[in-house]
């Protein structure tokens, strides 16, 4: 290692530190595995001032840092104890919300690296939740709590750590087709055309809306101001969340409205008429239409900038929400794409071909396919960074933990 490293480093571009240290790291690792060093032998690099070492290694990536930490105990202690280094590595490498300040960043980086590898390889531990007496149509989860709705007319709340039912909600006279969960509120829609808003603290209904839809309610959604429902009767209803009053009822499509999503003041709907529409929720004005599917649309996701839709034409399409252009089409499902969920990296989809597929949301490449989880149609699928959960006609809820 050159003695002038500290002066040489100042003239290197930011991309150079890794290439500077890698040859040293490889040769040093080989030497330490071939011979036993005497106590008098010194690591010239670690004899540099601590500030310079920290400055250099701050430009290395996580895998290189891990290899460097394996060279010696001294390197391990130096790298392991640098919390700001691992905080930067973790937040720049993985899509995380900022955890609490006392986080062990090195351990968090390790956990996220293992999780990323398991996603890449499709390595999961599976659990089935049993209890519903008929098809499970819908699900919603957050952290350890999962809600599922079934053809048996009930909603179940599950503990995802203990894999058991905590309680059951009863109130609909038909199948529970749709759920939306936020804070202490749960909204459910039914094949009987009704919508119930539940207080989860008391497990009792706050509102029970009947007669506004003339057919099944396959989707509900909400934000801090509104609850929105859609129906096979081609309508969308918008409700004031605080008063429970109907604000607007719109004849939205020429076919059944199968899916809705709400972000800010933008509502997106998808229909059996093959169209997606964007609405201003305040005025009820249709802002934009998205055409491209050749058969009815069963599901959609919306993150504010892009719309992802799944159809009976067996494709998934990604749309630019602002321009209305179809960016990409994903093909692979062999039957209706019944449900999908997205984050900034992935699309997870499921359908009547009984498969769950994971796609790269930027390239459209199919990354994973799970074929043996269910024995019948899959009606709903959702995921987060740790797991995928699906609901099926086979009466089971499948939890796949990465």
mmCIF file of C-alpha atoms in Angstrom:
data_model
loop_
_atom_site.group_PDB
_atom_site.id
_atom_site.type_symbol
_atom_site.label_atom_id
_atom_site.label_comp_id
_atom_site.label_asym_id
_atom_site.label_seq_id
_atom_site.Cartn_x
_atom_site.Cartn_y
_atom_site.Cartn_z
ATOM 1 C CA UNK A 1 0.000 0.000 0.000
ATOM 2 C CA UNK A 2 1.606 3.349 -0.953
ATOM 3 C CA UNK A 3 2.689 5.558 1.919
ATOM 4 C CA UNK A 4 1.244 8.585 0.136
ATOM 5 C CA UNK A 5 -2.324 7.264 0.202
ATOM 6 C CA UNK A 6 -3.596 10.198 2.236
ATOM 7 C CA UNK A 7 -2.327 12.733 -0.319
ATOM 8 C CA UNK A 8 -3.203 10.646 -3.383
ATOM 9 C CA UNK A 9 -6.784 10.237 -2.168
ATOM 10 C CA UNK A 10 -7.485 13.963 -2.308
ATOM 11 C CA UNK A 11 -7.091 13.991 -6.101
ATOM 12 C CA UNK A 12 -9.322 11.001 -6.824
ATOM 13 C CA UNK A 13 -12.894 11.322 -8.101
ATOM 14 C CA UNK A 14 -15.602 9.929 -5.828
ATOM 15 C CA UNK A 15 -15.837 6.754 -7.888
ATOM 16 C CA UNK A 16 -12.185 5.837 -7.264
ATOM 17 C CA UNK A 17 -11.886 4.802 -3.571
ATOM 18 C CA UNK A 18 -13.301 1.334 -4.134
ATOM 19 C CA UNK A 19 -10.887 0.654 -6.992
ATOM 20 C CA UNK A 20 -8.032 1.972 -4.862
ATOM 21 C CA UNK A 21 -8.718 -0.363 -1.981
ATOM 22 C CA UNK A 22 -9.898 -3.507 -3.808
ATOM 23 C CA UNK A 23 -6.421 -4.671 -5.010
ATOM 24 C CA UNK A 24 -5.045 -4.131 -1.520
ATOM 25 C CA UNK A 25 -7.968 -5.991 0.010
ATOM 26 C CA UNK A 26 -7.594 -9.005 -2.289
ATOM 27 C CA UNK A 27 -3.829 -9.345 -1.851
ATOM 28 C CA UNK A 28 -4.080 -8.806 1.888
ATOM 29 C CA UNK A 29 -6.794 -11.425 2.214
ATOM 30 C CA UNK A 30 -4.709 -13.965 0.266
ATOM 31 C CA UNK A 31 -1.644 -13.319 2.391
ATOM 32 C CA UNK A 32 -3.486 -13.645 5.687
ATOM 33 C CA UNK A 33 -4.924 -16.971 4.568
ATOM 34 C CA UNK A 34 -1.526 -18.368 3.463
ATOM 35 C CA UNK A 35 0.749 -17.330 6.311
ATOM 36 C CA UNK A 36 0.520 -16.498 9.966
ATOM 37 C CA UNK A 37 1.647 -12.939 10.550
ATOM 38 C CA UNK A 38 3.994 -12.073 13.378
ATOM 39 C CA UNK A 39 2.760 -9.610 16.013
ATOM 40 C CA UNK A 40 5.190 -7.021 14.664
ATOM 41 C CA UNK A 41 3.619 -6.992 11.230
ATOM 42 C CA UNK A 42 1.391 -3.961 10.791
ATOM 43 C CA UNK A 43 -1.532 -3.092 8.594
ATOM 44 C CA UNK A 44 -0.283 0.114 6.983
ATOM 45 C CA UNK A 45 -3.743 1.141 5.876
ATOM 46 C CA UNK A 46 -5.245 1.094 9.370
ATOM 47 C CA UNK A 47 -2.303 3.111 10.654
ATOM 48 C CA UNK A 48 -3.657 6.105 8.747
ATOM 49 C CA UNK A 49 -5.552 8.771 10.710
ATOM 50 C CA UNK A 50 -9.035 7.590 11.627
ATOM 51 C CA UNK A 51 -10.721 10.475 9.804
ATOM 52 C CA UNK A 52 -8.986 9.579 6.519
ATOM 53 C CA UNK A 53 -9.939 5.907 6.849
ATOM 54 C CA UNK A 54 -13.572 6.863 7.485
ATOM 55 C CA UNK A 55 -13.534 9.208 4.512
ATOM 56 C CA UNK A 56 -12.205 6.484 2.206
ATOM 57 C CA UNK A 57 -14.484 3.671 3.327
ATOM 58 C CA UNK A 58 -17.532 5.945 3.191
ATOM 59 C CA UNK A 59 -17.343 5.607 -0.612
ATOM 60 C CA UNK A 60 -17.333 1.798 -0.607
ATOM 61 C CA UNK A 61 -20.485 -0.224 -1.151
ATOM 62 C CA UNK A 62 -21.925 -2.645 1.374
ATOM 63 C CA UNK A 63 -20.526 -5.915 -0.060
ATOM 64 C CA UNK A 64 -17.020 -4.425 -0.260
ATOM 65 C CA UNK A 65 -17.262 -3.221 3.337
ATOM 66 C CA UNK A 66 -18.322 -6.690 4.455
ATOM 67 C CA UNK A 67 -15.322 -8.256 2.697
ATOM 68 C CA UNK A 68 -13.019 -5.671 4.214
ATOM 69 C CA UNK A 69 -14.410 -6.389 7.691
ATOM 70 C CA UNK A 70 -13.442 -10.057 7.268
ATOM 71 C CA UNK A 71 -9.744 -9.235 6.759
ATOM 72 C CA UNK A 72 -8.918 -8.816 10.449
ATOM 73 C CA UNK A 73 -10.428 -8.188 13.853
ATOM 74 C CA UNK A 74 -9.167 -4.637 13.742
ATOM 75 C CA UNK A 75 -10.981 -3.985 10.464
ATOM 76 C CA UNK A 76 -14.092 -5.677 11.775
ATOM 77 C CA UNK A 77 -14.188 -3.467 14.871
ATOM 78 C CA UNK A 78 -13.487 -0.340 12.844
ATOM 79 C CA UNK A 79 -16.228 -1.003 10.290
ATOM 80 C CA UNK A 80 -18.755 -2.594 12.635
ATOM 81 C CA UNK A 81 -18.722 0.355 15.038
ATOM 82 C CA UNK A 82 -19.159 3.062 12.382
ATOM 83 C CA UNK A 83 -22.893 3.686 12.733
ATOM 84 C CA UNK A 84 -23.041 6.657 10.368
ATOM 85 C CA UNK A 85 -21.389 4.526 7.688
ATOM 86 C CA UNK A 86 -24.009 1.773 7.977
ATOM 87 C CA UNK A 87 -26.855 4.251 8.239
ATOM 88 C CA UNK A 88 -25.785 5.726 4.905
ATOM 89 C CA UNK A 89 -25.370 2.268 3.352
ATOM 90 C CA UNK A 90 -28.776 1.105 4.557
ATOM 91 C CA UNK A 91 -30.783 4.149 3.510
ATOM 92 C CA UNK A 92 -29.050 4.496 0.127
ATOM 93 C CA UNK A 93 -29.337 0.786 -0.757
ATOM 94 C CA UNK A 94 -32.783 -0.176 0.516
ATOM 95 C CA UNK A 95 -36.192 1.484 0.247
ATOM 96 C CA UNK A 96 -36.897 2.115 3.911
ATOM 97 C CA UNK A 97 -38.747 4.689 5.909
ATOM 98 C CA UNK A 98 -36.435 6.189 8.518
ATOM 99 C CA UNK A 99 -36.422 3.907 11.591
ATOM 100 C CA UNK A 100 -35.931 5.196 15.139
ATOM 101 C CA UNK A 101 -32.638 6.893 16.026
ATOM 102 C CA UNK A 102 -31.306 4.092 18.244
ATOM 103 C CA UNK A 103 -31.270 1.625 15.372
ATOM 104 C CA UNK A 104 -28.334 -0.789 15.039
ATOM 105 C CA UNK A 105 -27.626 0.139 11.416
ATOM 106 C CA UNK A 106 -25.108 -2.621 10.794
ATOM 107 C CA UNK A 107 -27.579 -5.281 11.876
ATOM 108 C CA UNK A 108 -30.375 -3.633 9.887
ATOM 109 C CA UNK A 109 -28.170 -3.644 6.778
ATOM 110 C CA UNK A 110 -27.473 -7.359 7.294
ATOM 111 C CA UNK A 111 -31.177 -8.125 7.669
ATOM 112 C CA UNK A 112 -32.104 -6.137 4.566
ATOM 113 C CA UNK A 113 -29.330 -7.753 2.508
ATOM 114 C CA UNK A 114 -30.589 -11.215 3.469
ATOM 115 C CA UNK A 115 -34.169 -10.149 2.686
ATOM 116 C CA UNK A 116 -33.124 -8.823 -0.728
ATOM 117 C CA UNK A 117 -31.403 -12.123 -1.513
ATOM 118 C CA UNK A 118 -34.465 -14.145 -0.481
ATOM 119 C CA UNK A 119 -36.667 -11.997 -2.742
ATOM 120 C CA UNK A 120 -34.235 -12.562 -5.612
ATOM 121 C CA UNK A 121 -34.288 -16.336 -5.101
ATOM 122 C CA UNK A 122 -37.958 -16.655 -4.156
ATOM 123 C CA UNK A 123 -37.127 -18.241 -0.802
ATOM 124 C CA UNK A 124 -40.227 -18.150 1.401
ATOM 125 C CA UNK A 125 -41.639 -19.748 4.520
ATOM 126 C CA UNK A 126 -45.344 -20.427 4.076
ATOM 127 C CA UNK A 127 -48.228 -20.384 6.533
ATOM 128 C CA UNK A 128 -51.920 -20.992 5.853
ATOM 129 C CA UNK A 129 -54.650 -19.228 7.796
ATOM 130 C CA UNK A 130 -57.714 -21.436 8.130
ATOM 131 C CA UNK A 131 -61.094 -20.449 9.512
ATOM 132 C CA UNK A 132 -63.308 -19.071 6.755
ATOM 133 C CA UNK A 133 -66.055 -21.458 5.696
ATOM 134 C CA UNK A 134 -66.120 -20.404 2.038
ATOM 135 C CA UNK A 135 -64.118 -18.503 -0.601
ATOM 136 C CA UNK A 136 -61.926 -15.651 0.674
ATOM 137 C CA UNK A 137 -62.411 -12.666 -1.633
ATOM 138 C CA UNK A 138 -60.395 -9.817 -0.154
ATOM 139 C CA UNK A 139 -57.696 -8.877 2.315
ATOM 140 C CA UNK A 140 -56.017 -5.852 3.871
ATOM 141 C CA UNK A 141 -53.038 -5.856 6.216
ATOM 142 C CA UNK A 142 -50.722 -3.523 8.077
ATOM 143 C CA UNK A 143 -47.849 -4.650 10.298
ATOM 144 C CA UNK A 144 -49.131 -7.581 12.363
ATOM 145 C CA UNK A 145 -52.867 -7.213 11.662
ATOM 146 C CA UNK A 146 -54.650 -8.778 8.692
ATOM 147 C CA UNK A 147 -58.313 -8.453 7.730
ATOM 148 C CA UNK A 148 -59.999 -10.899 5.352
ATOM 149 C CA UNK A 149 -63.490 -10.949 3.840
ATOM 150 C CA UNK A 150 -65.299 -14.066 2.688
ATOM 151 C CA UNK A 151 -68.281 -15.536 0.941
ATOM 152 C CA UNK A 152 -69.270 -16.808 4.405
ATOM 153 C CA UNK A 153 -70.385 -13.164 5.050
ATOM 154 C CA UNK A 154 -67.779 -12.539 7.774
ATOM 155 C CA UNK A 155 -64.658 -10.439 8.232
ATOM 156 C CA UNK A 156 -61.831 -11.932 10.256
ATOM 157 C CA UNK A 157 -59.005 -10.076 11.980
ATOM 158 C CA UNK A 158 -55.812 -12.130 12.221
ATOM 159 C CA UNK A 159 -52.615 -11.799 14.222
ATOM 160 C CA UNK A 160 -49.798 -12.341 11.707
ATOM 161 C CA UNK A 161 -47.238 -13.106 14.398
ATOM 162 C CA UNK A 162 -49.231 -15.887 15.996
ATOM 163 C CA UNK A 163 -51.242 -16.849 12.878
ATOM 164 C CA UNK A 164 -54.573 -16.910 14.686
ATOM 165 C CA UNK A 165 -57.957 -15.196 14.502
ATOM 166 C CA UNK A 166 -58.340 -12.327 16.969
ATOM 167 C CA UNK A 167 -62.012 -11.586 16.292
ATOM 168 C CA UNK A 168 -64.764 -11.850 13.678
ATOM 169 C CA UNK A 169 -67.029 -9.072 12.373
ATOM 170 C CA UNK A 170 -70.555 -9.876 11.179
ATOM 171 C CA UNK A 171 -72.987 -7.455 9.554
ATOM 172 C CA UNK A 172 -73.340 -8.090 5.835
ATOM 173 C CA UNK A 173 -76.124 -10.201 4.362
ATOM 174 C CA UNK A 174 -73.965 -11.231 1.400
ATOM 175 C CA UNK A 175 -70.360 -12.056 0.563
ATOM 176 C CA UNK A 176 -67.704 -9.598 1.751
ATOM 177 C CA UNK A 177 -66.034 -8.572 -1.516
ATOM 178 C CA UNK A 178 -63.862 -5.594 -0.567
ATOM 179 C CA UNK A 179 -62.003 -4.062 2.360
ATOM 180 C CA UNK A 180 -60.083 -0.872 3.100
ATOM 181 C CA UNK A 181 -58.214 -0.412 6.374
ATOM 182 C CA UNK A 182 -56.741 2.826 7.792
ATOM 183 C CA UNK A 183 -56.090 3.739 11.410
ATOM 184 C CA UNK A 184 -59.067 2.668 13.506
ATOM 185 C CA UNK A 185 -61.459 2.439 10.551
ATOM 186 C CA UNK A 186 -62.275 -0.526 8.349
ATOM 187 C CA UNK A 187 -64.592 -0.173 5.342
ATOM 188 C CA UNK A 188 -66.221 -3.251 3.821
ATOM 189 C CA UNK A 189 -68.281 -3.731 0.665
ATOM 190 C CA UNK A 190 -70.601 -6.629 -0.042
ATOM 191 C CA UNK A 191 -72.401 -8.534 -2.768
ATOM 192 C CA UNK A 192 -75.617 -7.334 -1.099
ATOM 193 C CA UNK A 193 -74.803 -3.790 -2.310
ATOM 194 C CA UNK A 194 -74.128 -2.402 1.170
ATOM 195 C CA UNK A 195 -71.096 -0.702 2.707
ATOM 196 C CA UNK A 196 -70.209 -0.815 6.405
ATOM 197 C CA UNK A 197 -67.712 1.464 8.157
ATOM 198 C CA UNK A 198 -66.380 -0.249 11.291
ATOM 199 C CA UNK A 199 -64.815 1.217 14.428
ATOM 200 C CA UNK A 200 -62.025 -1.246 15.149
ATOM 201 C CA UNK A 201 -61.724 -0.234 18.792
ATOM 202 C CA UNK A 202 -65.335 -1.141 19.536
ATOM 203 C CA UNK A 203 -65.678 -3.627 16.639
ATOM 204 C CA UNK A 204 -69.048 -2.025 15.890
ATOM 205 C CA UNK A 205 -70.429 -0.293 12.764
ATOM 206 C CA UNK A 206 -70.251 3.505 12.568
ATOM 207 C CA UNK A 207 -72.163 3.708 9.275
ATOM 208 C CA UNK A 208 -74.146 1.092 7.390
ATOM 209 C CA UNK A 209 -75.092 2.338 3.927
ATOM 210 C CA UNK A 210 -77.804 0.405 2.078
ATOM 211 C CA UNK A 211 -79.723 1.132 -1.095
ATOM 212 C CA UNK A 212 -77.189 3.430 -2.745
ATOM 213 C CA UNK A 213 -75.798 0.701 -4.978
ATOM 214 C CA UNK A 214 -78.114 -1.650 -6.850
ATOM 215 C CA UNK A 215 -75.539 -4.417 -7.194
ATOM 216 C CA UNK A 216 -72.348 -5.846 -5.657
ATOM 217 C CA UNK A 217 -69.585 -3.576 -4.310
ATOM 218 C CA UNK A 218 -66.266 -5.064 -5.521
ATOM 219 C CA UNK A 219 -64.029 -2.223 -4.249
ATOM 220 C CA UNK A 220 -63.856 0.468 -1.582
ATOM 221 C CA UNK A 221 -61.159 3.005 -0.731
ATOM 222 C CA UNK A 222 -60.688 6.056 1.473
ATOM 223 C CA UNK A 223 -58.487 8.970 2.468
ATOM 224 C CA UNK A 224 -58.727 11.395 5.384
ATOM 225 C CA UNK A 225 -61.816 13.106 3.909
ATOM 226 C CA UNK A 226 -63.738 10.606 1.801
ATOM 227 C CA UNK A 227 -64.841 7.020 1.501
ATOM 228 C CA UNK A 228 -65.425 5.846 -2.064
ATOM 229 C CA UNK A 229 -67.301 2.763 -3.257
ATOM 230 C CA UNK A 230 -67.901 1.305 -6.698
ATOM 231 C CA UNK A 231 -70.388 -1.205 -7.998
ATOM 232 C CA UNK A 232 -71.350 -3.624 -10.704
ATOM 233 C CA UNK A 233 -74.237 -1.193 -11.349
ATOM 234 C CA UNK A 234 -71.676 1.083 -13.129
ATOM 235 C CA UNK A 235 -71.717 3.746 -10.395
ATOM 236 C CA UNK A 236 -69.265 5.297 -7.955
ATOM 237 C CA UNK A 237 -70.409 6.797 -4.639
ATOM 238 C CA UNK A 238 -68.379 9.338 -2.663
ATOM 239 C CA UNK A 239 -69.102 9.782 1.047
ATOM 240 C CA UNK A 240 -68.020 12.352 3.622
ATOM 241 C CA UNK A 241 -65.988 10.366 6.138
ATOM 242 C CA UNK A 242 -66.870 12.649 9.064
ATOM 243 C CA UNK A 243 -70.623 13.005 8.572
ATOM 244 C CA UNK A 244 -71.408 9.816 6.684
ATOM 245 C CA UNK A 245 -73.378 11.818 4.123
ATOM 246 C CA UNK A 246 -73.364 10.909 0.431
ATOM 247 C CA UNK A 247 -71.559 13.680 -1.415
ATOM 248 C CA UNK A 248 -71.856 12.425 -4.982
ATOM 249 C CA UNK A 249 -73.134 9.448 -6.955
ATOM 250 C CA UNK A 250 -71.733 9.144 -10.482
ATOM 251 C CA UNK A 251 -72.618 6.938 -13.419
ATOM 252 C CA UNK A 252 -68.945 6.301 -14.109
ATOM 253 C CA UNK A 253 -68.643 3.610 -16.783
ATOM 254 C CA UNK A 254 -70.605 1.644 -19.355
ATOM 255 C CA UNK A 255 -69.788 -1.593 -17.602
ATOM 256 C CA UNK A 256 -69.315 -2.816 -14.024
ATOM 257 C CA UNK A 257 -66.835 -0.736 -12.029
ATOM 258 C CA UNK A 258 -64.487 -3.375 -10.656
ATOM 259 C CA UNK A 259 -61.694 -1.385 -9.027
ATOM 260 C CA UNK A 260 -60.971 2.073 -7.604
ATOM 261 C CA UNK A 261 -57.925 3.756 -6.049
ATOM 262 C CA UNK A 262 -57.662 7.154 -4.373
ATOM 263 C CA UNK A 263 -54.499 9.266 -4.001
ATOM 264 C CA UNK A 264 -54.951 12.862 -2.862
ATOM 265 C CA UNK A 265 -57.820 14.371 -4.834
ATOM 266 C CA UNK A 266 -57.384 11.960 -7.744
ATOM 267 C CA UNK A 267 -59.643 8.929 -8.015
ATOM 268 C CA UNK A 268 -58.898 6.200 -10.564
ATOM 269 C CA UNK A 269 -61.506 3.640 -11.635
ATOM 270 C CA UNK A 270 -61.366 0.533 -13.830
ATOM 271 C CA UNK A 271 -64.248 -1.229 -15.522
ATOM 272 C CA UNK A 272 -65.479 -4.178 -17.482
ATOM 273 C CA UNK A 273 -65.886 -1.716 -20.372
ATOM 274 C CA UNK A 274 -62.042 -1.981 -20.826
ATOM 275 C CA UNK A 275 -61.432 1.642 -19.761
ATOM 276 C CA UNK A 276 -59.601 3.286 -16.883
ATOM 277 C CA UNK A 277 -60.716 6.780 -15.869
ATOM 278 C CA UNK A 278 -59.223 9.442 -13.620
ATOM 279 C CA UNK A 279 -61.562 11.734 -11.693
ATOM 280 C CA UNK A 280 -61.283 14.897 -9.636
ATOM 281 C CA UNK A 281 -62.905 13.766 -6.415
ATOM 282 C CA UNK A 282 -63.949 17.298 -5.445
ATOM 283 C CA UNK A 283 -65.739 18.214 -8.677
ATOM 284 C CA UNK A 284 -66.594 14.758 -10.006
ATOM 285 C CA UNK A 285 -65.062 15.706 -13.354
ATOM 286 C CA UNK A 286 -63.486 12.989 -15.506
ATOM 287 C CA UNK A 287 -59.958 14.259 -16.167
ATOM 288 C CA UNK A 288 -58.491 11.511 -18.313
ATOM 289 C CA UNK A 289 -59.211 8.138 -19.927
ATOM 290 C CA UNK A 290 -56.797 5.260 -20.470
ATOM 291 C CA UNK A 291 -57.555 2.810 -23.283
ATOM 292 C CA UNK A 292 -55.520 -0.223 -24.287
ATOM 293 C CA UNK A 293 -56.908 -3.370 -22.718
ATOM 294 C CA UNK A 294 -58.924 -5.578 -25.059
ATOM 295 C CA UNK A 295 -61.133 -7.109 -22.365
ATOM 296 C CA UNK A 296 -62.564 -6.039 -19.024
ATOM 297 C CA UNK A 297 -60.262 -4.758 -16.278
ATOM 298 C CA UNK A 298 -60.443 -6.517 -12.920
ATOM 299 C CA UNK A 299 -57.882 -4.702 -10.772
ATOM 300 C CA UNK A 300 -55.629 -1.681 -10.552
ATOM 301 C CA UNK A 301 -53.041 0.108 -8.426
ATOM 302 C CA UNK A 302 -52.191 3.814 -8.363
ATOM 303 C CA UNK A 303 -49.274 5.556 -6.627
ATOM 304 C CA UNK A 304 -49.883 9.101 -7.836
ATOM 305 C CA UNK A 305 -47.602 8.972 -10.879
ATOM 306 C CA UNK A 306 -48.366 5.624 -12.479
ATOM 307 C CA UNK A 307 -51.347 3.331 -12.815
ATOM 308 C CA UNK A 308 -51.013 -0.445 -13.061
ATOM 309 C CA UNK A 309 -53.974 -2.489 -14.305
ATOM 310 C CA UNK A 310 -54.788 -6.183 -14.659
ATOM 311 C CA UNK A 311 -57.315 -7.539 -17.128
ATOM 312 C CA UNK A 312 -59.248 -10.470 -18.475
ATOM 313 C CA UNK A 313 -57.045 -10.124 -21.574
ATOM 314 C CA UNK A 314 -54.370 -11.780 -19.347
ATOM 315 C CA UNK A 315 -52.055 -8.749 -19.383
ATOM 316 C CA UNK A 316 -50.816 -6.207 -16.874
ATOM 317 C CA UNK A 317 -50.337 -2.674 -18.169
ATOM 318 C CA UNK A 318 -48.359 0.192 -16.641
ATOM 319 C CA UNK A 319 -49.580 3.706 -17.471
ATOM 320 C CA UNK A 320 -48.175 7.192 -17.059
ATOM 321 C CA UNK A 321 -50.913 8.775 -14.965
ATOM 322 C CA UNK A 322 -50.285 12.286 -16.279
ATOM 323 C CA UNK A 323 -49.944 11.648 -20.017
ATOM 324 C CA UNK A 324 -52.307 8.685 -20.231
ATOM 325 C CA UNK A 325 -49.751 6.699 -22.231
ATOM 326 C CA UNK A 326 -49.238 2.969 -21.731
ATOM 327 C CA UNK A 327 -45.586 2.586 -20.746
ATOM 328 C CA UNK A 328 -45.372 -1.177 -20.626
ATOM 329 C CA UNK A 329 -47.350 -4.396 -20.910
ATOM 330 C CA UNK A 330 -46.489 -7.525 -18.906
ATOM 331 C CA UNK A 331 -47.524 -10.892 -20.297
ATOM 332 C CA UNK A 332 -47.337 -14.267 -18.598
ATOM 333 C CA UNK A 333 -50.610 -14.994 -16.837
ATOM 334 C CA UNK A 334 -52.713 -17.571 -18.668
ATOM 335 C CA UNK A 335 -56.084 -16.405 -17.321
ATOM 336 C CA UNK A 336 -57.761 -13.359 -15.767
ATOM 337 C CA UNK A 337 -55.426 -11.137 -13.727
ATOM 338 C CA UNK A 338 -57.663 -10.750 -10.688
ATOM 339 C CA UNK A 339 -55.513 -8.732 -8.285
ATOM 340 C CA UNK A 340 -52.252 -6.804 -8.101
ATOM 341 C CA UNK A 341 -50.257 -4.665 -5.719
ATOM 342 C CA UNK A 342 -47.241 -2.409 -6.271
ATOM 343 C CA UNK A 343 -44.348 -0.628 -4.609
ATOM 344 C CA UNK A 344 -41.629 1.451 -6.258
ATOM 345 C CA UNK A 345 -39.728 -1.647 -7.418
ATOM 346 C CA UNK A 346 -42.223 -4.470 -7.931
ATOM 347 C CA UNK A 347 -45.621 -5.538 -9.127
ATOM 348 C CA UNK A 348 -47.108 -8.601 -7.449
ATOM 349 C CA UNK A 349 -50.056 -10.103 -9.329
ATOM 350 C CA UNK A 350 -52.366 -13.087 -8.977
ATOM 351 C CA UNK A 351 -55.268 -14.524 -10.890
ATOM 352 C CA UNK A 352 -57.406 -17.333 -12.081
ATOM 353 C CA UNK A 353 -54.394 -19.307 -13.366
ATOM 354 C CA UNK A 354 -53.682 -19.973 -9.644
ATOM 355 C CA UNK A 355 -50.243 -18.336 -9.815
ATOM 356 C CA UNK A 356 -48.656 -15.426 -7.992
ATOM 357 C CA UNK A 357 -46.081 -13.533 -10.041
ATOM 358 C CA UNK A 358 -43.527 -10.864 -9.155
ATOM 359 C CA UNK A 359 -42.529 -8.354 -11.852
ATOM 360 C CA UNK A 360 -39.926 -5.626 -12.150
ATOM 361 C CA UNK A 361 -42.079 -2.496 -12.341
ATOM 362 C CA UNK A 362 -39.507 -0.637 -14.464
ATOM 363 C CA UNK A 363 -38.625 -3.318 -17.040
ATOM 364 C CA UNK A 364 -41.670 -5.600 -16.962
ATOM 365 C CA UNK A 365 -39.493 -8.680 -16.438
ATOM 366 C CA UNK A 366 -41.116 -11.540 -14.538
ATOM 367 C CA UNK A 367 -38.838 -12.153 -11.547
ATOM 368 C CA UNK A 368 -40.695 -14.896 -9.679
ATOM 369 C CA UNK A 369 -43.623 -17.255 -10.152
ATOM 370 C CA UNK A 370 -45.306 -19.180 -7.322
ATOM 371 C CA UNK A 371 -47.507 -21.974 -8.669
ATOM 372 C CA UNK A 372 -48.344 -24.336 -5.826
ATOM 373 C CA UNK A 373 -49.734 -22.072 -3.111
ATOM 374 C CA UNK A 374 -53.439 -22.373 -3.910
ATOM 375 C CA UNK A 375 -55.634 -25.070 -5.409
ATOM 376 C CA UNK A 376 -58.175 -22.693 -6.986
ATOM 377 C CA UNK A 377 -58.653 -19.128 -8.248
ATOM 378 C CA UNK A 378 -56.770 -16.387 -6.380
ATOM 379 C CA UNK A 379 -58.979 -13.373 -5.675
ATOM 380 C CA UNK A 380 -56.650 -10.984 -3.878
ATOM 381 C CA UNK A 381 -52.933 -10.446 -3.257
ATOM 382 C CA UNK A 382 -50.997 -7.825 -1.322
ATOM 383 C CA UNK A 383 -47.407 -7.521 -0.180
ATOM 384 C CA UNK A 384 -44.876 -5.483 1.756
ATOM 385 C CA UNK A 385 -41.093 -5.726 2.036
ATOM 386 C CA UNK A 386 -41.264 -8.950 4.076
ATOM 387 C CA UNK A 387 -44.180 -10.974 2.777
ATOM 388 C CA UNK A 388 -46.850 -11.712 0.195
ATOM 389 C CA UNK A 389 -50.386 -12.582 1.330
ATOM 390 C CA UNK A 390 -53.053 -14.043 -0.946
ATOM 391 C CA UNK A 391 -56.707 -15.073 -0.652
ATOM 392 C CA UNK A 392 -58.391 -17.780 -2.689
ATOM 393 C CA UNK A 393 -61.516 -19.658 -3.617
ATOM 394 C CA UNK A 394 -59.941 -22.634 -1.815
ATOM 395 C CA UNK A 395 -60.979 -20.936 1.491
ATOM 396 C CA UNK A 396 -57.360 -20.422 2.538
ATOM 397 C CA UNK A 397 -55.217 -17.364 3.152
ATOM 398 C CA UNK A 398 -51.578 -17.924 2.236
ATOM 399 C CA UNK A 399 -48.803 -15.972 3.979
ATOM 400 C CA UNK A 400 -45.385 -16.216 2.306
ATOM 401 C CA UNK A 401 -42.617 -14.736 4.467
ATOM 402 C CA UNK A 402 -39.286 -13.895 2.850
#
